[in-house]
mmCIF file with all atom_site columns, C-alpha atoms in Angstrom:
data_model
loop_
_atom_site.group_PDB
_atom_site.id
_atom_site.type_symbol
_atom_site.label_atom_id
_atom_site.label_alt_id
_atom_site.label_comp_id
_atom_site.label_asym_id
_atom_site.label_entity_id
_atom_site.label_seq_id
_atom_site.pdbx_PDB_ins_code
_atom_site.Cartn_x
_atom_site.Cartn_y
_atom_site.Cartn_z
_atom_site.occupancy
_atom_site.B_iso_or_equiv
_atom_site.pdbx_formal_charge
_atom_site.auth_seq_id
_atom_site.auth_comp_id
_atom_site.auth_asym_id
_atom_site.auth_atom_id
_atom_site.pdbx_PDB_model_num
ATOM 1   C CA . MET A 1 1   ? 3.101   -12.989 10.739  1.00 83.00 ? 16  MET A CA 1
ATOM 2   C CA . LYS A 1 2   ? 3.434   -13.357 14.496  1.00 84.00 ? 17  LYS A CA 1
ATOM 3   C CA . ILE A 1 3   ? 6.232   -15.932 14.075  1.00 87.00 ? 18  ILE A CA 1
ATOM 4   C CA . PHE A 1 4   ? 7.943   -13.678 11.521  1.00 85.00 ? 19  PHE A CA 1
ATOM 5   C CA . LEU A 1 5   ? 7.827   -10.751 13.943  1.00 85.00 ? 20  LEU A CA 1
ATOM 6   C CA . GLU A 1 6   ? 9.116   -12.844 16.841  1.00 84.00 ? 21  GLU A CA 1
ATOM 7   C CA . THR A 1 7   ? 11.955  -14.583 14.989  1.00 87.00 ? 22  THR A CA 1
ATOM 8   C CA . THR A 1 8   ? 13.434  -12.005 12.618  1.00 85.00 ? 23  THR A CA 1
ATOM 9   C CA . ASN A 1 9   ? 14.802  -8.486  12.701  1.00 83.00 ? 24  ASN A CA 1
ATOM 10  C CA . CYS A 1 10  ? 13.521  -7.693  9.229   1.00 86.00 ? 25  CYS A CA 1
ATOM 11  C CA . HIS A 1 11  ? 11.409  -4.692  8.418   1.00 88.00 ? 26  HIS A CA 1
ATOM 12  C CA . LEU A 1 12  ? 7.808   -5.518  7.622   1.00 91.00 ? 27  LEU A CA 1
ATOM 13  C CA . ALA A 1 13  ? 5.893   -4.117  4.638   1.00 94.00 ? 28  ALA A CA 1
ATOM 14  C CA . VAL A 1 14  ? 2.137   -4.643  4.518   1.00 96.00 ? 29  VAL A CA 1
ATOM 15  C CA . SER A 1 15  ? 0.218   -4.070  1.300   1.00 96.00 ? 30  SER A CA 1
ATOM 16  C CA . LEU A 1 16  ? -2.872  -2.139  2.348   1.00 98.00 ? 31  LEU A CA 1
ATOM 17  C CA . HIS A 1 17  ? -4.205  -0.193  -0.676  1.00 97.00 ? 32  HIS A CA 1
ATOM 18  C CA . SER A 1 18  ? -7.488  0.674   1.051   1.00 98.00 ? 33  SER A CA 1
ATOM 19  C CA . PRO A 1 19  ? -8.460  1.250   4.670   1.00 98.00 ? 34  PRO A CA 1
ATOM 20  C CA . PHE A 1 20  ? -11.898 -0.255  3.970   1.00 98.00 ? 35  PHE A CA 1
ATOM 21  C CA . ALA A 1 21  ? -12.239 -4.045  4.119   1.00 97.00 ? 36  ALA A CA 1
ATOM 22  C CA . GLU A 1 22  ? -14.692 -4.377  1.221   1.00 97.00 ? 37  GLU A CA 1
ATOM 23  C CA . GLU A 1 23  ? -12.523 -2.261  -1.099  1.00 97.00 ? 38  GLU A CA 1
ATOM 24  C CA . ARG A 1 24  ? -9.330  -4.034  -0.043  1.00 97.00 ? 39  ARG A CA 1
ATOM 25  C CA . LEU A 1 25  ? -10.984 -7.380  -0.785  1.00 97.00 ? 40  LEU A CA 1
ATOM 26  C CA . LYS A 1 26  ? -11.710 -6.261  -4.365  1.00 95.00 ? 41  LYS A CA 1
ATOM 27  C CA . LEU A 1 27  ? -8.122  -5.108  -4.833  1.00 94.00 ? 42  LEU A CA 1
ATOM 28  C CA . MET A 1 28  ? -6.516  -7.926  -2.876  1.00 95.00 ? 43  MET A CA 1
ATOM 29  C CA . PRO A 1 29  ? -8.393  -11.229 -2.537  1.00 95.00 ? 44  PRO A CA 1
ATOM 30  C CA . ILE A 1 30  ? -5.902  -12.160 0.222   1.00 94.00 ? 45  ILE A CA 1
ATOM 31  C CA . GLN A 1 31  ? -8.027  -9.881  2.451   1.00 95.00 ? 46  GLN A CA 1
ATOM 32  C CA . LYS A 1 32  ? -10.369 -12.852 2.845   1.00 96.00 ? 47  LYS A CA 1
ATOM 33  C CA . ALA A 1 33  ? -7.652  -15.044 4.404   1.00 95.00 ? 48  ALA A CA 1
ATOM 34  C CA . TYR A 1 34  ? -5.710  -12.252 6.132   1.00 94.00 ? 49  TYR A CA 1
ATOM 35  C CA . PRO A 1 35  ? -8.032  -9.356  6.984   1.00 97.00 ? 50  PRO A CA 1
ATOM 36  C CA . ALA A 1 36  ? -6.282  -6.029  7.482   1.00 97.00 ? 51  ALA A CA 1
ATOM 37  C CA . GLU A 1 37  ? -8.126  -5.627  10.778  1.00 96.00 ? 52  GLU A CA 1
ATOM 38  C CA . GLU A 1 38  ? -6.424  -8.763  12.141  1.00 96.00 ? 53  GLU A CA 1
ATOM 39  C CA . ILE A 1 39  ? -3.029  -7.695  10.834  1.00 96.00 ? 54  ILE A CA 1
ATOM 40  C CA . LEU A 1 40  ? -3.385  -4.281  12.483  1.00 96.00 ? 55  LEU A CA 1
ATOM 41  C CA . LYS A 1 41  ? -4.536  -5.895  15.728  1.00 95.00 ? 56  LYS A CA 1
ATOM 42  C CA . GLU A 1 42  ? -1.420  -8.102  15.785  1.00 92.00 ? 57  GLU A CA 1
ATOM 43  C CA . LEU A 1 43  ? 0.865   -5.164  14.952  1.00 92.00 ? 58  LEU A CA 1
ATOM 44  C CA . ARG A 1 44  ? -0.520  -3.162  17.868  1.00 92.00 ? 59  ARG A CA 1
ATOM 45  C CA . LYS A 1 45  ? 0.565   -5.953  20.247  1.00 89.00 ? 60  LYS A CA 1
ATOM 46  C CA . HIS A 1 46  ? 4.153   -6.087  19.020  1.00 86.00 ? 61  HIS A CA 1
ATOM 47  C CA . ASP A 1 47  ? 7.081   -4.063  20.367  1.00 81.00 ? 62  ASP A CA 1
ATOM 48  C CA . PHE A 1 48  ? 8.755   -2.309  17.438  1.00 79.00 ? 63  PHE A CA 1
ATOM 49  C CA . SER A 1 49  ? 11.235  -0.300  19.495  1.00 76.00 ? 64  SER A CA 1
ATOM 50  C CA . HIS A 1 50  ? 14.210  -2.470  18.451  1.00 74.00 ? 65  HIS A CA 1
ATOM 51  C CA . GLN A 1 51  ? 15.150  -0.914  15.072  1.00 61.00 ? 66  GLN A CA 1
ATOM 52  C CA . ARG A 1 52  ? 12.385  -2.691  13.173  1.00 73.00 ? 67  ARG A CA 1
ATOM 53  C CA . ARG A 1 53  ? 10.009  -0.613  11.093  1.00 80.00 ? 68  ARG A CA 1
ATOM 54  C CA . VAL A 1 54  ? 6.556   -1.315  9.749   1.00 92.00 ? 69  VAL A CA 1
ATOM 55  C CA . SER A 1 55  ? 5.639   0.124   6.374   1.00 96.00 ? 70  SER A CA 1
ATOM 56  C CA . PHE A 1 56  ? 2.260   0.156   4.708   1.00 98.00 ? 71  PHE A CA 1
ATOM 57  C CA . GLU A 1 57  ? 2.307   0.095   0.925   1.00 98.00 ? 72  GLU A CA 1
ATOM 58  C CA . TYR A 1 58  ? -0.564  2.001   -0.672  1.00 98.00 ? 73  TYR A CA 1
ATOM 59  C CA . ILE A 1 59  ? -0.983  2.125   -4.445  1.00 96.00 ? 74  ILE A CA 1
ATOM 60  C CA . MET A 1 60  ? -2.937  5.264   -5.370  1.00 97.00 ? 75  MET A CA 1
ATOM 61  C CA . PHE A 1 61  ? -5.788  4.637   -7.827  1.00 97.00 ? 76  PHE A CA 1
ATOM 62  C CA . ASP A 1 62  ? -7.601  7.638   -9.285  1.00 97.00 ? 77  ASP A CA 1
ATOM 63  C CA . GLY A 1 63  ? -11.129 7.881   -7.895  1.00 97.00 ? 78  GLY A CA 1
ATOM 64  C CA . LEU A 1 64  ? -10.880 4.561   -6.083  1.00 97.00 ? 79  LEU A CA 1
ATOM 65  C CA . ASN A 1 65  ? -8.810  5.027   -2.913  1.00 98.00 ? 80  ASN A CA 1
ATOM 66  C CA . ASP A 1 66  ? -7.513  8.604   -3.016  1.00 98.00 ? 81  ASP A CA 1
ATOM 67  C CA . SER A 1 67  ? -10.322 10.570  -1.364  1.00 98.00 ? 82  SER A CA 1
ATOM 68  C CA . LEU A 1 68  ? -10.367 12.536  1.884   1.00 99.00 ? 83  LEU A CA 1
ATOM 69  C CA . ARG A 1 69  ? -12.583 9.755   3.294   1.00 99.00 ? 84  ARG A CA 1
ATOM 70  C CA . HIS A 1 70  ? -9.762  7.275   2.647   1.00 99.00 ? 85  HIS A CA 1
ATOM 71  C CA . ALA A 1 71  ? -7.138  9.539   4.215   1.00 99.00 ? 86  ALA A CA 1
ATOM 72  C CA . VAL A 1 72  ? -9.267  10.089  7.327   1.00 99.00 ? 87  VAL A CA 1
ATOM 73  C CA . GLU A 1 73  ? -9.816  6.343   7.711   1.00 99.00 ? 88  GLU A CA 1
ATOM 74  C CA . MET A 1 74  ? -6.110  5.626   7.206   1.00 99.00 ? 89  MET A CA 1
ATOM 75  C CA . VAL A 1 75  ? -5.305  7.936   10.120  1.00 99.00 ? 90  VAL A CA 1
ATOM 76  C CA . ARG A 1 76  ? -7.943  6.216   12.244  1.00 98.00 ? 91  ARG A CA 1
ATOM 77  C CA . ILE A 1 77  ? -6.869  2.619   11.569  1.00 98.00 ? 92  ILE A CA 1
ATOM 78  C CA . LEU A 1 78  ? -3.125  3.308   11.856  1.00 98.00 ? 93  LEU A CA 1
ATOM 79  C CA . LYS A 1 79  ? -3.437  5.228   15.113  1.00 94.00 ? 94  LYS A CA 1
ATOM 80  C CA . GLY A 1 80  ? -1.128  3.717   17.713  1.00 90.00 ? 95  GLY A CA 1
ATOM 81  C CA . ILE A 1 81  ? 1.156   1.955   15.227  1.00 92.00 ? 96  ILE A CA 1
ATOM 82  C CA . ASP A 1 82  ? 4.608   3.468   14.726  1.00 91.00 ? 97  ASP A CA 1
ATOM 83  C CA . CYS A 1 83  ? 4.793   3.138   10.964  1.00 94.00 ? 98  CYS A CA 1
ATOM 84  C CA . ARG A 1 84  ? 5.512   4.660   7.599   1.00 97.00 ? 99  ARG A CA 1
ATOM 85  C CA . VAL A 1 85  ? 3.102   4.792   4.661   1.00 99.00 ? 100 VAL A CA 1
ATOM 86  C CA . ASN A 1 86  ? 4.559   4.575   1.170   1.00 98.00 ? 101 ASN A CA 1
ATOM 87  C CA . LEU A 1 87  ? 2.250   6.000   -1.465  1.00 98.00 ? 102 LEU A CA 1
ATOM 88  C CA . ILE A 1 88  ? 2.907   4.336   -4.800  1.00 97.00 ? 103 ILE A CA 1
ATOM 89  C CA . ARG A 1 89  ? 1.894   5.415   -8.284  1.00 95.00 ? 104 ARG A CA 1
ATOM 90  C CA . PHE A 1 90  ? -0.082  2.810   -10.204 1.00 93.00 ? 105 PHE A CA 1
ATOM 91  C CA . HIS A 1 91  ? 1.709   1.861   -13.399 1.00 85.00 ? 106 HIS A CA 1
ATOM 92  C CA . ALA A 1 92  ? -0.784  1.607   -16.228 1.00 81.00 ? 107 ALA A CA 1
ATOM 93  C CA . ILE A 1 93  ? -1.067  -1.807  -17.796 1.00 79.00 ? 108 ILE A CA 1
ATOM 94  C CA . PRO A 1 94  ? -3.024  -2.704  -20.935 1.00 78.00 ? 109 PRO A CA 1
ATOM 95  C CA . SER A 1 95  ? -5.446  -5.092  -19.216 1.00 80.00 ? 110 SER A CA 1
ATOM 96  C CA . ALA A 1 96  ? -6.540  -2.711  -16.428 1.00 82.00 ? 111 ALA A CA 1
ATOM 97  C CA . ASP A 1 97  ? -9.061  0.107   -16.565 1.00 88.00 ? 112 ASP A CA 1
ATOM 98  C CA . LEU A 1 98  ? -7.376  1.747   -13.597 1.00 91.00 ? 113 LEU A CA 1
ATOM 99  C CA . LYS A 1 99  ? -5.152  4.788   -13.599 1.00 93.00 ? 114 LYS A CA 1
ATOM 100 C CA . THR A 1 100 ? -2.946  6.415   -11.028 1.00 94.00 ? 115 THR A CA 1
ATOM 101 C CA . SER A 1 101 ? -3.982  9.378   -8.916  1.00 97.00 ? 116 SER A CA 1
ATOM 102 C CA . ASN A 1 102 ? -2.675  12.713  -10.084 1.00 97.00 ? 117 ASN A CA 1
ATOM 103 C CA . GLU A 1 103 ? 0.218   14.421  -8.316  1.00 97.00 ? 118 GLU A CA 1
ATOM 104 C CA . GLU A 1 104 ? -2.073  16.899  -6.546  1.00 98.00 ? 119 GLU A CA 1
ATOM 105 C CA . LYS A 1 105 ? -4.142  14.124  -4.937  1.00 98.00 ? 120 LYS A CA 1
ATOM 106 C CA . MET A 1 106 ? -1.030  12.220  -3.931  1.00 98.00 ? 121 MET A CA 1
ATOM 107 C CA . ILE A 1 107 ? 0.478   15.300  -2.282  1.00 98.00 ? 122 ILE A CA 1
ATOM 108 C CA . PHE A 1 108 ? -2.810  16.052  -0.496  1.00 99.00 ? 123 PHE A CA 1
ATOM 109 C CA . PHE A 1 109 ? -3.034  12.461  0.768   1.00 99.00 ? 124 PHE A CA 1
ATOM 110 C CA . ARG A 1 110 ? 0.614   12.487  1.916   1.00 99.00 ? 125 ARG A CA 1
ATOM 111 C CA . ASP A 1 111 ? 0.242   15.829  3.664   1.00 99.00 ? 126 ASP A CA 1
ATOM 112 C CA . TYR A 1 112 ? -2.993  14.809  5.390   1.00 99.00 ? 127 TYR A CA 1
ATOM 113 C CA . LEU A 1 113 ? -1.417  11.665  6.831   1.00 99.00 ? 128 LEU A CA 1
ATOM 114 C CA . THR A 1 114 ? 1.817   13.473  7.748   1.00 98.00 ? 129 THR A CA 1
ATOM 115 C CA . ASN A 1 115 ? -0.081  16.316  9.453   1.00 98.00 ? 130 ASN A CA 1
ATOM 116 C CA . ASN A 1 116 ? -1.901  13.674  11.493  1.00 98.00 ? 131 ASN A CA 1
ATOM 117 C CA . GLY A 1 117 ? 1.274   12.035  12.768  1.00 97.00 ? 132 GLY A CA 1
ATOM 118 C CA . ILE A 1 118 ? 1.891   9.322   10.165  1.00 98.00 ? 133 ILE A CA 1
ATOM 119 C CA . THR A 1 119 ? 5.224   9.468   8.348   1.00 97.00 ? 134 THR A CA 1
ATOM 120 C CA . THR A 1 120 ? 4.240   9.290   4.689   1.00 98.00 ? 135 THR A CA 1
ATOM 121 C CA . THR A 1 121 ? 6.270   9.367   1.499   1.00 98.00 ? 136 THR A CA 1
ATOM 122 C CA . ILE A 1 122 ? 5.448   9.312   -2.185  1.00 98.00 ? 137 ILE A CA 1
ATOM 123 C CA . ARG A 1 123 ? 7.632   6.610   -3.603  1.00 93.00 ? 138 ARG A CA 1
ATOM 124 C CA . LYS A 1 124 ? 9.681   7.651   -6.602  1.00 84.00 ? 139 LYS A CA 1
ATOM 125 C CA . SER A 1 125 ? 8.783   5.537   -9.603  1.00 72.00 ? 140 SER A CA 1
ATOM 126 C CA . ARG A 1 126 ? 11.551  4.056   -11.681 1.00 59.00 ? 141 ARG A CA 1
ATOM 127 C CA . GLY A 1 127 ? 11.539  1.940   -14.814 1.00 59.00 ? 142 GLY A CA 1
ATOM 128 C CA . GLU A 1 128 ? 8.131   2.897   -16.172 1.00 54.00 ? 143 GLU A CA 1
ATOM 129 C CA . ASP A 1 129 ? 9.682   4.284   -19.363 1.00 55.00 ? 144 ASP A CA 1
ATOM 130 C CA . ILE A 1 130 ? 11.057  0.831   -20.207 1.00 52.00 ? 145 ILE A CA 1
ATOM 131 C CA . PHE A 1 131 ? 8.015   -1.108  -18.933 1.00 51.00 ? 146 PHE A CA 1
ATOM 132 C CA . ALA A 1 132 ? 10.010  -2.383  -15.959 1.00 52.00 ? 147 ALA A CA 1
ATOM 133 C CA . ALA A 1 133 ? 8.382   -0.601  -13.019 1.00 49.00 ? 148 ALA A CA 1
ATOM 134 C CA . CYS A 1 134 ? 6.737   -2.478  -10.152 1.00 55.00 ? 149 CYS A CA 1
ATOM 135 C CA . GLY A 1 135 ? 4.131   -4.906  -11.497 1.00 51.00 ? 150 GLY A CA 1
ATOM 136 C CA . MET A 1 136 ? 4.903   -4.228  -15.139 1.00 49.00 ? 151 MET A CA 1
ATOM 137 C CA . LEU A 1 137 ? 7.353   -7.059  -15.838 1.00 47.00 ? 152 LEU A CA 1
ATOM 138 C CA . SER A 1 138 ? 4.885   -9.803  -14.968 1.00 46.00 ? 153 SER A CA 1
ATOM 139 C CA . THR A 1 139 ? 2.237   -8.090  -17.070 1.00 46.00 ? 154 THR A CA 1
ATOM 140 C CA . MET A 1 140 ? 4.602   -7.928  -20.021 1.00 46.00 ? 155 MET A CA 1
ATOM 141 C CA . GLU A 1 141 ? 5.307   -11.673 -19.687 1.00 50.00 ? 156 GLU A CA 1
ATOM 142 C CA . LYS A 1 142 ? 1.566   -12.439 -19.650 1.00 49.00 ? 157 LYS A CA 1
ATOM 143 C CA . GLN A 1 143 ? 1.087   -10.299 -22.760 1.00 48.00 ? 158 GLN A CA 1
ATOM 144 C CA . LYS A 1 144 ? 3.912   -12.166 -24.531 1.00 50.00 ? 159 LYS A CA 1
ATOM 145 C CA . SER A 1 145 ? 2.378   -15.558 -23.733 1.00 50.00 ? 160 SER A CA 1
ATOM 146 C CA . LYS A 1 146 ? -0.959  -14.482 -25.253 1.00 51.00 ? 161 LYS A CA 1
ATOM 147 C CA . VAL A 1 147 ? 0.765   -13.580 -28.518 1.00 48.00 ? 162 VAL A CA 1
ATOM 148 C CA . VAL A 1 148 ? 2.590   -16.905 -28.846 1.00 47.00 ? 163 VAL A CA 1
#
């Protein structure tokens, strides 16, 4: 990541999905190789004043990562990083027992982060009606291969 930051002018998007290491590891096994704590530490060292933006992607799962405790910790760990948080609805897939947070929780989470100095948006979801939203196409392909 350090080389990427030093050699490109691209915006950086980091998939976070939980501010707690043990929860992030369950959601994203890559946490083991690239702990969020190390990523955040590196981001704090970098100068982002030259047009570049850092975004944190955060899929909202009902009852899993959408509590006040999570919002408070997000504010704590992102303190000092000029960034944007994109809250993303989870798109239900047949093989997962997860569901997305309701609109009220997403708005609360967004407002809490925003009121604590973190620019936060709720990403508009597109393509869910035709099973083409983020993450759904690969799931559909896996389902097709099981049928064949």
